[in-house]
Amino acid sequence: MATQEHAHPHSYKQYFTTWCWLLGMTLLALGLGYLHLPGGIKAFLLVGITLAKIFLIGSIFMHLKTERVNLVMLTFTPLILSIILFAFTAGESREGVPSHKLENVSPAFVMPTGPHEAGAEAKPEEKAEEKK
Amino acid sequence: MESTSLAEQQRILASDWGGGKSPFGTSWSKFMMWIFIISDALTFAGFLIAYGFMRKVAPAWPNQMEDVFSPVLITFMTFVLISSSAVMAMAVSAAKAHDPKTAVRYIAMTIFGGAIFLACQVYEWAHFIGEGATLTKNPWGVPQFSASFFVITGFHGFHVLSGLTILAIVALRAAMGKYSADSVENAGLYWHFVDVVWVFVFAFYYLL
C-alpha cells in the first residue's frame, strides 16, 4: 500500500507536466494559425508542433516510453511507409493547374457540382448501356 | 573471453529483438489494440492526405479559420480532449495500482470530457449545415471543402462516440467488480489515439 501511494503522485505529476506542455503547444499552434506566414513555413511549423504533441502523447500517455523497441517499431513503421507512399502522389496534384488531371478521369469519378452537370454526365452512361 | 561477450551480446539482442513466446512483451489484448490503432491511423492518414490532395488541386479554398469556423471553439474542444486524455492516463495508473474506485471516478471524468467534446461538435455541425453546407455543395463554392469536413470530422466524431461506449462499458464492469487493469489500459490506448487523431485534424484541417 505504501508503494502504491508513493507511485501515484509521481506518475500523476508527470501526466500533469505533459498536459501543460500539450496545452502550451495547442495555444502556440492556434497563434500560428492567426499569423499570415508564407504557406510553406506555416505548414512546417504546424507539422513540427503536431509531431511534438504526438510524441508526448505516444511516449507518456500511451506508455510507448516503457514498451519494447519491437512494439515501438511496429507502431511507427507503417506510418512512415505510408507517408513515403503518399509522397509519390504529390506529382499528381499540380499547383496552379487546377483539375487538369480530372479531365482525363472517367466522369463517374468526378463529383457533380450541380444539377445541370449531373444530368449531362448521366446521358453518356445511358447511351453506353443502350449499345450493350 | 570472446564467448562471454558474444553471449552477452546475444542476451542484449534477445532482450529487444528476441522472439520467444512474447516478442512484444504485451498481453494479447493490448497487442491487438495496438494493431487496431495502427490500421485505424492509416485510415485517417488516407483521409488527411486525400484532403490535402483535394485542397491543392481545387482552384480556390475558403479561409477556414477566419471565415468559416470559430478557432476559439475548436481550441476549447482540443483542450477538453487533451484534458480527458490526461485524466484517462491517471485512470490507467489507478487501475494498475489496484484501485478500481479511483479508476472508475477518473473514467467517469473522461466520459464527461468526451461528452462535452461531442456536444461542441454537434453544435459546429448544426451551425455549418444551417449555413447551407452539405456533402456535395456549400456557400463557399468548393464542394470538396464541405465534403472533406463532413467525412473527416464525422469519422473522428464517430470514433469519440465509440470511445465513450467502450469507456462506459469498462467503467460499469469495474464498478460491478469484473475489473482488470488490462481492459482499462486498452480502453485508455484507444482514447489517447482518438486524441492523437484530433491533434492532426486540429492542425491540418482548421489551422493550416
mmCIF file of C-alpha atoms in Angstrom:
data_model
loop_
_atom_site.group_PDB
_atom_site.id
_atom_site.type_symbol
_atom_site.label_atom_id
_atom_site.label_comp_id
_atom_site.label_asym_id
_atom_site.label_seq_id
_atom_site.Cartn_x
_atom_site.Cartn_y
_atom_site.Cartn_z
ATOM 1 C CA MET A 1 0.000 0.000 0.000
ATOM 2 C CA ALA A 2 2.852 2.317 0.848
ATOM 3 C CA THR A 3 4.443 1.691 -2.560
ATOM 4 C CA GLN A 4 1.134 2.476 -4.310
ATOM 5 C CA GLU A 5 0.772 5.786 -2.552
ATOM 6 C CA HIS A 6 4.330 6.558 -3.455
ATOM 7 C CA ALA A 7 3.866 5.547 -7.097
ATOM 8 C CA HIS A 8 0.644 7.513 -7.674
ATOM 9 C CA PRO A 9 1.675 11.131 -7.142
ATOM 10 C CA HIS A 10 4.877 10.608 -9.098
ATOM 11 C CA SER A 11 3.166 9.441 -12.318
ATOM 12 C CA TYR A 12 0.326 11.930 -11.832
ATOM 13 C CA LYS A 13 2.887 14.709 -11.697
ATOM 14 C CA GLN A 14 4.371 13.528 -14.990
ATOM 15 C CA TYR A 15 0.902 13.427 -16.583
ATOM 16 C CA PHE A 16 0.228 16.939 -15.325
ATOM 17 C CA THR A 17 3.522 18.227 -16.790
ATOM 18 C CA THR A 18 2.691 16.529 -20.113
ATOM 19 C CA TRP A 19 -0.788 18.064 -20.056
ATOM 20 C CA CYS A 20 0.738 21.536 -19.517
ATOM 21 C CA TRP A 21 3.114 21.043 -22.463
ATOM 22 C CA LEU A 22 0.294 19.820 -24.702
ATOM 23 C CA LEU A 23 -1.851 22.806 -23.756
ATOM 24 C CA GLY A 24 1.012 25.234 -24.393
ATOM 25 C CA MET A 25 1.700 23.738 -27.813
ATOM 26 C CA THR A 26 -2.025 23.852 -28.689
ATOM 27 C CA LEU A 27 -2.119 27.588 -27.905
ATOM 28 C CA LEU A 28 1.104 28.067 -29.888
ATOM 29 C CA ALA A 29 -0.478 26.288 -32.866
ATOM 30 C CA LEU A 30 -3.580 28.483 -32.549
ATOM 31 C CA GLY A 31 -1.383 31.606 -32.567
ATOM 32 C CA LEU A 32 0.409 30.305 -35.668
ATOM 33 C CA GLY A 33 -2.972 29.846 -37.344
ATOM 34 C CA TYR A 34 -3.673 33.574 -36.957
ATOM 35 C CA LEU A 35 -0.279 34.634 -38.329
ATOM 36 C CA HIS A 36 -0.022 35.398 -42.036
ATOM 37 C CA LEU A 37 3.149 33.495 -42.796
ATOM 38 C CA PRO A 38 4.141 32.044 -46.182
ATOM 39 C CA GLY A 39 2.291 28.724 -46.610
ATOM 40 C CA GLY A 40 5.395 26.537 -46.513
ATOM 41 C CA ILE A 41 6.813 27.945 -43.260
ATOM 42 C CA LYS A 42 3.418 27.795 -41.542
ATOM 43 C CA ALA A 43 2.895 24.189 -42.640
ATOM 44 C CA PHE A 44 6.419 23.256 -41.495
ATOM 45 C CA LEU A 45 5.908 24.799 -38.027
ATOM 46 C CA LEU A 46 2.440 23.255 -37.616
ATOM 47 C CA VAL A 47 3.724 19.810 -38.626
ATOM 48 C CA GLY A 48 6.579 20.230 -36.136
ATOM 49 C CA ILE A 49 4.249 21.171 -33.271
ATOM 50 C CA THR A 50 1.849 18.350 -34.164
ATOM 51 C CA LEU A 51 4.643 15.753 -34.240
ATOM 52 C CA ALA A 52 5.947 17.013 -30.872
ATOM 53 C CA LYS A 53 2.444 16.614 -29.400
ATOM 54 C CA ILE A 54 2.082 13.126 -30.875
ATOM 55 C CA PHE A 55 5.488 12.218 -29.456
ATOM 56 C CA LEU A 56 4.395 13.331 -25.961
ATOM 57 C CA ILE A 57 1.010 11.580 -26.088
ATOM 58 C CA GLY A 58 2.553 8.408 -27.526
ATOM 59 C CA SER A 59 5.518 8.141 -25.190
ATOM 60 C CA ILE A 60 3.861 9.177 -21.902
ATOM 61 C CA PHE A 61 0.077 8.733 -22.133
ATOM 62 C CA MET A 62 0.282 5.590 -24.286
ATOM 63 C CA HIS A 63 3.338 4.291 -22.377
ATOM 64 C CA LEU A 64 5.446 3.703 -25.503
ATOM 65 C CA LYS A 65 8.407 5.010 -23.499
ATOM 66 C CA THR A 66 8.335 1.879 -21.351
ATOM 67 C CA GLU A 67 7.377 -0.593 -24.111
ATOM 68 C CA ARG A 68 9.772 -2.816 -26.007
ATOM 69 C CA VAL A 69 11.551 -1.457 -29.076
ATOM 70 C CA ASN A 70 9.702 -4.116 -31.099
ATOM 71 C CA LEU A 71 6.324 -2.552 -30.324
ATOM 72 C CA VAL A 72 7.563 0.995 -30.913
ATOM 73 C CA MET A 73 8.904 -0.051 -34.341
ATOM 74 C CA LEU A 74 5.609 -1.792 -35.084
ATOM 75 C CA THR A 75 3.642 1.393 -34.416
ATOM 76 C CA PHE A 76 5.775 3.809 -36.404
ATOM 77 C CA THR A 77 6.998 1.784 -39.408
ATOM 78 C CA PRO A 78 3.629 1.557 -41.229
ATOM 79 C CA LEU A 79 3.012 5.275 -40.720
ATOM 80 C CA ILE A 80 6.423 6.254 -42.087
ATOM 81 C CA LEU A 81 5.930 3.886 -45.051
ATOM 82 C CA SER A 82 2.504 5.387 -45.723
ATOM 83 C CA ILE A 83 3.974 8.902 -45.738
ATOM 84 C CA ILE A 84 6.548 7.772 -48.343
ATOM 85 C CA LEU A 85 3.753 6.174 -50.374
ATOM 86 C CA PHE A 86 1.601 9.307 -50.188
ATOM 87 C CA ALA A 87 4.582 11.497 -51.071
ATOM 88 C CA PHE A 88 4.622 9.827 -54.500
ATOM 89 C CA THR A 89 1.092 11.143 -55.175
ATOM 90 C CA ALA A 90 2.283 14.762 -54.869
ATOM 91 C CA GLY A 91 3.134 14.871 -58.576
ATOM 92 C CA GLU A 92 -0.497 14.188 -59.426
ATOM 93 C CA SER A 93 -1.610 17.470 -57.896
ATOM 94 C CA ARG A 94 -0.103 20.302 -59.924
ATOM 95 C CA GLU A 95 -0.296 23.630 -58.218
ATOM 96 C CA GLY A 96 -1.677 26.405 -60.429
ATOM 97 C CA VAL A 97 -3.146 23.945 -62.946
ATOM 98 C CA PRO A 98 -6.466 23.209 -61.274
ATOM 99 C CA SER A 99 -8.153 19.912 -62.095
ATOM 100 C CA HIS A 100 -6.012 19.346 -65.171
ATOM 101 C CA LYS A 101 -5.811 15.673 -64.288
ATOM 102 C CA LEU A 102 -9.553 15.451 -63.745
ATOM 103 C CA GLU A 103 -10.189 15.900 -67.487
ATOM 104 C CA ASN A 104 -8.682 12.500 -68.191
ATOM 105 C CA VAL A 105 -10.716 10.758 -65.494
ATOM 106 C CA SER A 106 -13.918 8.912 -66.294
ATOM 107 C CA PRO A 107 -16.992 11.080 -65.478
ATOM 108 C CA ALA A 108 -18.071 8.514 -62.892
ATOM 109 C CA PHE A 109 -15.192 9.604 -60.644
ATOM 110 C CA VAL A 110 -15.820 13.344 -60.883
ATOM 111 C CA MET A 111 -18.038 14.791 -58.189
ATOM 112 C CA PRO A 112 -21.079 16.503 -59.762
ATOM 113 C CA THR A 113 -21.068 20.205 -58.878
ATOM 114 C CA GLY A 114 -24.701 20.947 -59.705
ATOM 115 C CA PRO A 115 -27.913 19.528 -61.165
ATOM 116 C CA HIS A 116 -27.001 20.667 -64.696
ATOM 117 C CA GLU A 117 -23.668 18.867 -64.799
ATOM 118 C CA ALA A 118 -25.013 15.822 -63.036
ATOM 119 C CA GLY A 119 -27.627 15.476 -65.789
ATOM 120 C CA ALA A 120 -25.025 15.917 -68.512
ATOM 121 C CA GLU A 121 -22.895 13.164 -67.062
ATOM 122 C CA ALA A 122 -25.768 10.742 -66.775
ATOM 123 C CA LYS A 123 -26.513 10.809 -70.514
ATOM 124 C CA PRO A 124 -23.325 9.198 -71.910
ATOM 125 C CA GLU A 125 -23.637 6.377 -69.404
ATOM 126 C CA GLU A 126 -27.199 5.693 -70.536
ATOM 127 C CA LYS A 127 -26.082 5.586 -74.174
ATOM 128 C CA ALA A 128 -23.315 3.170 -73.327
ATOM 129 C CA GLU A 129 -25.818 0.887 -71.660
ATOM 130 C CA GLU A 130 -28.133 1.036 -74.657
ATOM 131 C CA LYS A 131 -25.348 -0.079 -77.009
ATOM 132 C CA LYS A 132 -24.757 -3.166 -74.896
ATOM 133 C CA MET B 1 36.528 -14.132 -23.035
ATOM 134 C CA GLU B 2 35.197 -13.744 -26.553
ATOM 135 C CA SER B 3 32.473 -16.296 -25.998
ATOM 136 C CA THR B 4 31.152 -14.483 -22.919
ATOM 137 C CA SER B 5 30.992 -11.209 -24.771
ATOM 138 C CA LEU B 6 29.165 -12.984 -27.595
ATOM 139 C CA ALA B 7 26.706 -14.451 -25.096
ATOM 140 C CA GLU B 8 26.277 -11.015 -23.577
ATOM 141 C CA GLN B 9 25.654 -9.528 -26.994
ATOM 142 C CA GLN B 10 23.093 -12.198 -27.747
ATOM 143 C CA ARG B 11 21.373 -11.543 -24.436
ATOM 144 C CA ILE B 12 21.127 -7.821 -25.190
ATOM 145 C CA LEU B 13 19.915 -8.541 -28.705
ATOM 146 C CA ALA B 14 17.373 -11.026 -27.390
ATOM 147 C CA SER B 15 16.002 -8.541 -24.885
ATOM 148 C CA ASP B 16 14.966 -6.136 -27.642
ATOM 149 C CA TRP B 17 14.618 -8.244 -30.771
ATOM 150 C CA GLY B 18 14.200 -11.771 -29.469
ATOM 151 C CA GLY B 19 11.097 -13.724 -30.405
ATOM 152 C CA GLY B 20 10.461 -16.307 -27.795
ATOM 153 C CA LYS B 21 6.925 -16.600 -26.522
ATOM 154 C CA SER B 22 6.234 -12.880 -26.262
ATOM 155 C CA PRO B 23 8.201 -10.811 -28.783
ATOM 156 C CA PHE B 24 6.325 -7.591 -27.976
ATOM 157 C CA GLY B 25 6.173 -8.085 -24.240
ATOM 158 C CA THR B 26 2.468 -7.266 -24.006
ATOM 159 C CA SER B 27 -0.746 -9.091 -23.260
ATOM 160 C CA TRP B 28 -2.573 -10.356 -26.361
ATOM 161 C CA SER B 29 -5.386 -7.839 -25.890
ATOM 162 C CA LYS B 30 -3.029 -4.877 -25.675
ATOM 163 C CA PHE B 31 -1.176 -6.099 -28.763
ATOM 164 C CA MET B 32 -4.454 -6.431 -30.678
ATOM 165 C CA MET B 33 -5.419 -2.918 -29.582
ATOM 166 C CA TRP B 34 -2.131 -1.632 -30.995
ATOM 167 C CA ILE B 35 -2.707 -3.470 -34.293
ATOM 168 C CA PHE B 36 -6.172 -1.902 -34.468
ATOM 169 C CA ILE B 37 -4.804 1.559 -33.662
ATOM 170 C CA ILE B 38 -2.163 1.283 -36.399
ATOM 171 C CA SER B 39 -4.701 0.261 -39.048
ATOM 172 C CA ASP B 40 -7.093 2.979 -37.910
ATOM 173 C CA ALA B 41 -4.270 5.534 -38.002
ATOM 174 C CA LEU B 42 -3.625 4.543 -41.633
ATOM 175 C CA THR B 43 -7.321 5.124 -42.408
ATOM 176 C CA PHE B 44 -7.113 8.645 -41.021
ATOM 177 C CA ALA B 45 -3.763 9.209 -42.768
ATOM 178 C CA GLY B 46 -5.562 8.356 -46.020
ATOM 179 C CA PHE B 47 -8.340 10.838 -45.250
ATOM 180 C CA LEU B 48 -5.947 13.652 -44.378
ATOM 181 C CA ILE B 49 -3.778 13.044 -47.450
ATOM 182 C CA ALA B 50 -6.892 12.949 -49.649
ATOM 183 C CA TYR B 51 -7.949 16.244 -48.089
ATOM 184 C CA GLY B 52 -4.534 17.787 -48.760
ATOM 185 C CA PHE B 53 -4.649 16.500 -52.329
ATOM 186 C CA MET B 54 -8.134 17.927 -52.974
ATOM 187 C CA ARG B 55 -7.153 21.239 -51.430
ATOM 188 C CA LYS B 56 -4.093 21.536 -53.656
ATOM 189 C CA VAL B 57 -5.982 20.612 -56.828
ATOM 190 C CA ALA B 58 -9.013 22.836 -56.074
ATOM 191 C CA PRO B 59 -8.991 26.201 -57.894
ATOM 192 C CA ALA B 60 -9.794 28.037 -54.635
ATOM 193 C CA TRP B 61 -10.202 27.193 -50.973
ATOM 194 C CA PRO B 62 -12.063 29.152 -48.289
ATOM 195 C CA ASN B 63 -10.093 30.552 -45.351
ATOM 196 C CA GLN B 64 -11.443 28.007 -42.854
ATOM 197 C CA MET B 65 -10.038 29.608 -39.747
ATOM 198 C CA GLU B 66 -11.120 33.201 -40.322
ATOM 199 C CA ASP B 67 -14.241 32.897 -42.481
ATOM 200 C CA VAL B 68 -15.918 29.595 -41.625
ATOM 201 C CA PHE B 69 -15.137 28.060 -38.245
ATOM 202 C CA SER B 70 -14.624 29.511 -34.779
ATOM 203 C CA PRO B 71 -10.993 28.939 -33.711
ATOM 204 C CA VAL B 72 -11.903 29.594 -30.064
ATOM 205 C CA LEU B 73 -14.462 26.767 -30.091
ATOM 206 C CA ILE B 74 -12.017 24.398 -31.836
ATOM 207 C CA THR B 75 -9.255 25.233 -29.349
ATOM 208 C CA PHE B 76 -11.689 24.675 -26.469
ATOM 209 C CA MET B 77 -12.589 21.268 -27.979
ATOM 210 C CA THR B 78 -8.877 20.419 -28.241
ATOM 211 C CA PHE B 79 -8.345 21.493 -24.642
ATOM 212 C CA VAL B 80 -11.243 19.283 -23.461
ATOM 213 C CA LEU B 81 -9.962 16.243 -25.379
ATOM 214 C CA ILE B 82 -6.343 16.669 -24.192
ATOM 215 C CA SER B 83 -7.537 17.079 -20.593
ATOM 216 C CA SER B 84 -9.734 13.977 -20.835
ATOM 217 C CA SER B 85 -6.742 12.093 -22.238
ATOM 218 C CA ALA B 86 -4.589 13.151 -19.261
ATOM 219 C CA VAL B 87 -7.326 12.099 -16.811
ATOM 220 C CA MET B 88 -7.602 8.756 -18.639
ATOM 221 C CA ALA B 89 -3.849 8.232 -18.171
ATOM 222 C CA MET B 90 -4.433 8.762 -14.435
ATOM 223 C CA ALA B 91 -7.274 6.209 -14.540
ATOM 224 C CA VAL B 92 -4.899 3.651 -16.083
ATOM 225 C CA SER B 93 -2.340 4.341 -13.328
ATOM 226 C CA ALA B 94 -5.029 3.865 -10.663
ATOM 227 C CA ALA B 95 -6.192 0.631 -12.321
ATOM 228 C CA LYS B 96 -2.633 -0.696 -12.387
ATOM 229 C CA ALA B 97 -2.237 0.186 -8.695
ATOM 230 C CA HIS B 98 -5.326 -1.982 -7.916
ATOM 231 C CA ASP B 99 -7.528 0.962 -7.040
ATOM 232 C CA PRO B 100 -10.740 0.385 -9.076
ATOM 233 C CA LYS B 101 -12.744 3.035 -7.206
ATOM 234 C CA THR B 102 -10.354 5.833 -8.206
ATOM 235 C CA ALA B 103 -10.088 4.377 -11.712
ATOM 236 C CA VAL B 104 -13.888 4.436 -12.171
ATOM 237 C CA ARG B 105 -14.021 8.019 -10.912
ATOM 238 C CA TYR B 106 -11.364 9.114 -13.431
ATOM 239 C CA ILE B 107 -13.023 7.168 -16.269
ATOM 240 C CA ALA B 108 -16.298 8.944 -15.448
ATOM 241 C CA MET B 109 -14.467 12.292 -15.731
ATOM 242 C CA THR B 110 -13.014 11.173 -19.079
ATOM 243 C CA ILE B 111 -16.515 10.291 -20.330
ATOM 244 C CA PHE B 112 -17.728 13.709 -19.190
ATOM 245 C CA GLY B 113 -14.953 15.395 -21.212
ATOM 246 C CA GLY B 114 -15.722 13.294 -24.282
ATOM 247 C CA ALA B 115 -19.415 14.181 -23.994
ATOM 248 C CA ILE B 116 -18.575 17.914 -23.882
ATOM 249 C CA PHE B 117 -16.410 17.442 -26.984
ATOM 250 C CA LEU B 118 -19.232 15.672 -28.844
ATOM 251 C CA ALA B 119 -21.720 18.367 -27.813
ATOM 252 C CA CYS B 120 -19.387 21.039 -29.261
ATOM 253 C CA GLN B 121 -19.081 19.033 -32.461
ATOM 254 C CA VAL B 122 -22.869 18.670 -32.765
ATOM 255 C CA TYR B 123 -23.150 22.459 -32.334
ATOM 256 C CA GLU B 124 -20.486 23.012 -35.002
ATOM 257 C CA TRP B 125 -22.152 20.629 -37.466
ATOM 258 C CA ALA B 126 -25.586 22.187 -36.853
ATOM 259 C CA HIS B 127 -24.128 25.652 -37.437
ATOM 260 C CA PHE B 128 -22.293 24.548 -40.606
ATOM 261 C CA ILE B 129 -25.355 22.764 -42.030
ATOM 262 C CA GLY B 130 -27.507 25.780 -41.098
ATOM 263 C CA GLU B 131 -25.264 27.928 -43.305
ATOM 264 C CA GLY B 132 -26.129 25.686 -46.246
ATOM 265 C CA ALA B 133 -23.266 23.160 -46.311
ATOM 266 C CA THR B 134 -23.926 19.598 -47.498
ATOM 267 C CA LEU B 135 -21.700 16.743 -48.668
ATOM 268 C CA THR B 136 -21.812 17.949 -52.296
ATOM 269 C CA LYS B 137 -22.164 21.749 -52.058
ATOM 270 C CA ASN B 138 -21.591 24.729 -49.785
ATOM 271 C CA PRO B 139 -21.864 28.519 -49.935
ATOM 272 C CA TRP B 140 -18.065 28.880 -50.165
ATOM 273 C CA GLY B 141 -18.011 27.466 -53.668
ATOM 274 C CA VAL B 142 -15.641 24.480 -53.452
ATOM 275 C CA PRO B 143 -17.684 21.268 -52.989
ATOM 276 C CA GLN B 144 -14.606 19.365 -51.762
ATOM 277 C CA PHE B 145 -14.386 21.708 -48.772
ATOM 278 C CA SER B 146 -17.593 20.636 -47.011
ATOM 279 C CA ALA B 147 -17.210 17.035 -48.277
ATOM 280 C CA SER B 148 -13.819 16.656 -46.570
ATOM 281 C CA PHE B 149 -15.124 18.432 -43.454
ATOM 282 C CA PHE B 150 -18.072 16.088 -43.001
ATOM 283 C CA VAL B 151 -16.079 12.931 -43.772
ATOM 284 C CA ILE B 152 -13.050 13.729 -41.573
ATOM 285 C CA THR B 153 -14.805 15.235 -38.544
ATOM 286 C CA GLY B 154 -17.651 12.748 -38.950
ATOM 287 C CA PHE B 155 -15.296 9.758 -38.789
ATOM 288 C CA HIS B 156 -13.478 11.296 -35.848
ATOM 289 C CA GLY B 157 -16.738 12.109 -34.048
ATOM 290 C CA PHE B 158 -17.909 8.529 -34.546
ATOM 291 C CA HIS B 159 -14.615 7.349 -33.006
ATOM 292 C CA VAL B 160 -15.266 9.600 -29.999
ATOM 293 C CA LEU B 161 -18.764 8.139 -29.663
ATOM 294 C CA SER B 162 -17.351 4.578 -29.861
ATOM 295 C CA GLY B 163 -14.732 5.540 -27.281
ATOM 296 C CA LEU B 164 -17.421 6.803 -24.891
ATOM 297 C CA THR B 165 -19.277 3.477 -25.304
ATOM 298 C CA ILE B 166 -16.112 1.462 -24.617
ATOM 299 C CA LEU B 167 -15.239 3.620 -21.588
ATOM 300 C CA ALA B 168 -18.782 3.318 -20.218
ATOM 301 C CA ILE B 169 -18.644 -0.488 -20.540
ATOM 302 C CA VAL B 170 -15.207 -0.644 -18.858
ATOM 303 C CA ALA B 171 -16.357 1.666 -16.032
ATOM 304 C CA LEU B 172 -19.565 -0.354 -15.497
ATOM 305 C CA ARG B 173 -17.652 -3.628 -15.417
ATOM 306 C CA ALA B 174 -15.110 -2.180 -12.988
ATOM 307 C CA ALA B 175 -17.925 -0.881 -10.755
ATOM 308 C CA MET B 176 -19.523 -4.359 -10.824
ATOM 309 C CA GLY B 177 -16.247 -5.895 -9.716
ATOM 310 C CA LYS B 178 -15.376 -7.505 -13.081
ATOM 311 C CA TYR B 179 -12.260 -5.473 -13.132
ATOM 312 C CA SER B 180 -8.959 -5.905 -14.936
ATOM 313 C CA ALA B 181 -6.147 -3.401 -15.350
ATOM 314 C CA ASP B 182 -5.682 -4.635 -18.946
ATOM 315 C CA SER B 183 -9.173 -3.620 -20.059
ATOM 316 C CA VAL B 184 -8.756 -0.139 -18.566
ATOM 317 C CA GLU B 185 -5.366 0.236 -20.255
ATOM 318 C CA ASN B 186 -6.696 -0.895 -23.648
ATOM 319 C CA ALA B 187 -9.659 1.482 -23.442
ATOM 320 C CA GLY B 188 -7.139 4.182 -22.458
ATOM 321 C CA LEU B 189 -4.951 3.429 -25.501
ATOM 322 C CA TYR B 190 -7.976 3.808 -27.766
ATOM 323 C CA TRP B 191 -8.940 7.085 -26.103
ATOM 324 C CA HIS B 192 -5.421 8.523 -26.471
ATOM 325 C CA PHE B 193 -5.496 7.503 -30.121
ATOM 326 C CA VAL B 194 -8.724 9.482 -30.633
ATOM 327 C CA ASP B 195 -6.876 12.423 -29.070
ATOM 328 C CA VAL B 196 -3.901 11.909 -31.429
ATOM 329 C CA VAL B 197 -6.188 11.959 -34.481
ATOM 330 C CA TRP B 198 -7.818 15.169 -33.263
ATOM 331 C CA VAL B 199 -4.406 16.824 -32.841
ATOM 332 C CA PHE B 200 -3.774 16.130 -36.537
ATOM 333 C CA VAL B 201 -7.240 17.304 -37.616
ATOM 334 C CA PHE B 202 -6.886 20.446 -35.478
ATOM 335 C CA ALA B 203 -3.580 21.374 -37.109
ATOM 336 C CA PHE B 204 -4.193 20.352 -40.718
ATOM 337 C CA TYR B 205 -7.901 20.972 -41.165
ATOM 338 C CA TYR B 206 -8.569 24.005 -39.006
ATOM 339 C CA LEU B 207 -5.305 25.925 -38.669
ATOM 340 C CA LEU B 208 -3.449 25.357 -41.932
#
